C-alpha positions as MATLAB code, in Angstrom:
seq = 'MRTTAVRRTALAASAAALALLVTACGGSGDEDKADDSKGKGDSTASASAAPAAKPLTAAELEKAALAQADVKDGKVTKVTAADDVAADKVKSKDAACQPLAHLQMGVPAGSPAATVKRSWTGEPQKPAGDVSPEEALLAGLDAEKMLVTLASYEDGGAEQVIKDVDAAAGKCAGGFTYDAMGEPFKILTVEKTEAPGGADEAVAITATLAAEEGVKAPMKLVVARKGATVASFTVTNFASAATGEDFDFPTAVSDAQLGKLA';
ca = [
     126.055   76.364   49.821;
     129.322   78.159   50.288;
     130.789   81.024   48.225;
     132.894   78.693   46.333;
     129.778   76.467   45.261;
     128.232   79.749   44.209;
     131.014   80.453   41.875;
     130.885   76.858   40.631;
     127.261   77.493   39.971;
     128.057   80.535   37.754;
     130.917   78.600   35.829;
     128.852   75.446   35.383;
     125.823   77.382   33.909;
     128.265   79.426   31.655;
     129.731   76.177   30.304;
     126.352   74.721   29.529;
     125.241   77.915   27.926;
     128.182   77.737   25.509;
     127.472   74.014   24.849;
     123.989   74.982   23.766;
     124.936   77.647   21.259;
     124.601   80.619   23.574;
     125.397   82.541   20.623;
     122.522   81.318   18.793;
     119.991   80.768   21.511;
     120.749   84.255   23.206;
     121.676   86.033   19.949;
     120.486   89.451   19.029;
     117.779   88.425   16.677;
     114.390   90.228   16.768;
     111.615   88.801   18.556;
     109.261   86.883   16.263;
     105.959   88.423   16.747;
     104.028   86.738   13.727;
     100.325   86.239   14.485;
      99.596   83.174   13.226;
      98.092   67.200   20.148;
      99.671   66.694   22.999;
     100.839   63.086   24.031;
     103.881   60.936   24.209;
     105.116   57.960   22.384;
     108.141   55.690   22.069;
     111.505   57.113   21.714;
     111.322   56.073   18.047;
     107.913   56.091   16.268;
     107.068   53.953   13.376;
     106.812   55.544   10.021;
     105.936   52.777    7.678;
     102.561   53.883    6.945;
     103.588   57.687    6.179;
     103.083   58.635    2.621;
     105.693   60.642    0.854;
     105.778   64.330    1.433;
     106.927   67.304   -0.264;
     109.685   69.456    1.260;
     108.730   72.913    2.583;
     110.332   75.942    0.931;
     112.160   78.563    2.988;
     109.159   80.751    2.997;
     107.026   77.822    4.250;
     109.432   77.002    7.078;
     109.406   80.751    8.078;
     105.579   80.590    8.364;
     105.740   77.343   10.210;
     108.473   78.399   12.779;
     107.692   78.930   16.304;
     106.434   82.355   17.097;
     105.842   84.291   20.297;
     102.065   83.991   19.886;
     102.424   80.189   19.926;
     103.653   80.123   23.706;
     102.071   80.983   26.832;
     105.305   81.990   28.476;
     108.929   82.510   27.702;
     110.552   84.469   24.877;
     110.864   83.377   21.278;
     113.624   85.071   19.150;
     114.894   84.494   15.679;
     118.389   83.087   15.032;
     120.155   85.176   12.535;
     122.667   83.926   10.104;
     125.362   85.934   11.927;
     124.695   83.984   15.061;
     124.619   80.509   13.434;
     127.094   77.741   13.535;
     128.288   76.171   10.387;
     128.510   72.215   10.159;
     132.231   72.327    9.342;
     132.910   74.024   12.712;
     131.472   70.994   14.542;
     133.582   67.694   14.521;
     133.149   64.572   16.565;
     136.248   62.557   17.107;
     134.190   59.452   16.513;
     132.380   59.689   13.185;
     129.572   57.588   14.388;
     128.593   60.346   16.910;
     128.638   63.223   14.469;
     124.878   63.449   14.290;
     124.736   63.851   18.094;
     127.485   66.561   18.093;
     125.437   68.397   15.206;
     122.172   67.982   17.089;
     123.625   69.450   20.266;
     124.967   72.496   18.562;
     121.822   73.012   16.559;
     123.305   72.103   13.137;
     120.892   70.487   10.689;
     121.965   67.057    9.408;
     122.600   66.219    5.861;
     121.730   68.490    3.013;
     118.441   70.078    3.843;
     116.402   71.903    1.130;
     115.698   74.709    3.499;
     116.243   75.462    7.193;
     115.113   78.069    9.886;
     115.807   78.388   13.511;
     114.285   79.950   16.708;
     115.261   79.962   20.233;
     112.919   79.987   23.253;
     113.837   80.973   26.716;
     111.661   80.155   29.672;
     110.953   82.203   32.763;
     112.143   81.107   36.110;
     109.868   81.125   38.951;
     110.400   83.466   41.894;
     111.395   81.545   45.074;
     108.648   81.588   47.783;
     109.322   83.184   51.013;
     112.848   84.003   52.597;
     115.660   82.194   50.853;
     119.384   82.455   51.176;
     121.465   84.224   48.468;
     122.582   81.094   47.080;
     119.051   79.750   46.830;
     117.962   82.881   45.061;
     120.871   82.470   42.578;
     119.790   78.948   41.746;
     116.057   79.914   41.558;
     117.117   82.550   38.995;
     119.006   80.082   36.925;
     116.155   77.415   36.918;
     114.832   78.138   33.510;
     115.076   76.276   30.243;
     116.743   77.453   26.942;
     115.740   75.734   23.793;
     117.150   75.877   20.259;
     114.521   74.946   17.792;
     115.832   73.913   14.243;
     113.386   73.168   11.307;
     114.924   71.559    8.264;
     113.139   70.152    5.127;
     114.503   67.480    3.031;
     113.973   65.778   -0.404;
     113.955   62.190   -1.397;
     113.824   60.653    2.166;
     116.235   62.717    3.633;
     114.001   63.510    6.722;
     113.660   59.758    7.425;
     117.311   59.313    7.202;
     118.082   62.010    9.791;
     115.915   60.106   12.253;
     117.690   56.816   11.463;
     121.233   58.308   11.840;
     120.364   60.070   15.228;
     118.774   56.715   16.601;
     121.728   54.869   15.515;
     124.188   57.231   16.908;
     122.375   57.305   20.246;
     122.889   53.472   20.550;
     126.643   53.585   19.302;
     127.512   56.606   21.515;
     125.651   55.672   24.803;
     129.072   55.472   26.571;
     129.817   59.095   25.700;
     132.033   60.947   23.066;
     134.016   64.149   22.420;
     133.730   66.754   19.961;
     135.093   70.061   18.990;
     132.783   73.078   18.263;
     134.015   76.542   17.114;
     137.403   75.480   18.369;
     136.073   74.494   21.901;
     136.478   70.962   23.193;
     133.375   69.197   24.640;
     132.987   65.987   26.357;
     129.706   64.006   26.601;
     129.792   61.539   29.382;
     126.580   59.517   28.683;
     123.920   59.336   25.909;
     120.488   57.766   26.960;
     117.343   57.415   24.801;
     114.282   58.625   26.686;
     110.603   59.021   25.938;
     109.873   61.214   22.985;
     107.152   64.042   22.943;
     104.126   63.299   20.847;
     102.898   65.022   17.761;
     105.450   63.687   15.094;
     105.427   60.855   12.523;
     108.558   59.414   14.266;
     110.853   60.915   16.847;
     113.944   60.224   19.092;
     114.632   61.750   22.266;
     117.829   61.736   24.252;
     119.273   62.862   27.510;
     123.105   63.601   27.003;
     125.335   64.345   30.000;
     128.019   67.089   29.505;
     131.116   67.285   31.437;
     130.880   70.940   32.754;
     133.067   73.130   34.986;
     134.078   71.825   38.469;
     133.196   68.337   37.807;
     129.591   68.915   37.385;
     127.583   66.448   35.033;
     125.250   68.721   33.253;
     122.025   67.069   31.647;
     120.946   68.102   28.271;
     117.683   67.291   26.407;
     118.061   66.533   22.581;
     114.870   65.644   20.349;
     114.557   65.125   16.720;
     110.960   64.878   15.507;
     109.799   64.180   11.996;
     106.634   65.534   10.321;
     106.549   64.653    6.643;
     109.660   65.981    4.964;
     110.626   68.347    7.753;
     112.682   67.562   10.867;
     112.242   69.637   14.015;
     115.275   69.575   16.310;
     115.066   70.772   19.870;
     118.132   71.207   22.006;
     117.504   72.257   25.609;
     119.618   73.117   28.726;
     118.592   74.435   32.094;
     121.196   76.610   33.861;
     120.269   75.403   37.391;
     120.591   71.868   36.310;
     123.960   72.802   34.682;
     125.023   73.924   38.127;
     123.612   71.096   40.314;
     123.635   68.077   37.893;
     120.043   67.598   38.755;
     117.691   66.516   35.880;
     115.080   68.758   34.513;
     111.890   68.104   32.330;
     111.784   68.807   28.637;
     109.297   71.599   27.845;
     106.725   69.720   25.713;
     104.391   72.558   25.601;
     106.904   74.353   23.361;
     107.570   71.306   21.126;
     103.896   70.750   20.958;
     103.316   74.128   19.707;
     106.074   73.858   17.060;
     105.253   70.418   15.733;
     101.451   71.545   15.756;
     102.327   74.354   13.130;
     104.344   71.794   10.742;
     102.225   70.293    7.694;
];
């Protein structure tokens, strides 16, 4: 890898970071130090047998939100109101794709009764043996960054969020464009994938973002419902943003979060 490629790596990673709400995920919120079933299913799980659930209050969501003690590695931080992005700052040019634009930027869909957000940043593994500076750079970027959004809904709103995201994934499979905080973004493809387990129903998506220098950067998007609460997970990997190579969704983190929801 030449010097120009190294520069491209940094540029692409920066673009992906912005697309994943680097303001929110890497904001200045304090680390959450609260002391407080893994498996995989289809991309959309059936909810026909689920009983009606009561939405969680803001205080209950705070208690159920991911905490540092819930994960074995990585860092959990709070997303403050100052670091958040308003729904009206994210607009898809195709209305059918608006749920995906909101999901990518960590904006809860619809009109939730209460919301709370956390971010989790994984730890890159140290490269083994002697490696080139370029390889060391990529190794240092090889970590996932996740924005977790919890939103509770009344009157079937949580079920509707899953339906809307599932429909948007089908309608927008060929890509779409949107503006967020005044910046344009282009999604090249949207592909439904296998969702993590632990939810009443869930939709998982890999969205390919047009990043700097022609790089096609994969991003992982998941919406998972438990009762009247929807947990949304938006994930990027900076090394993947630089190389275009795929990465694995960090199921251990989603398992930990979904396991805390009633």
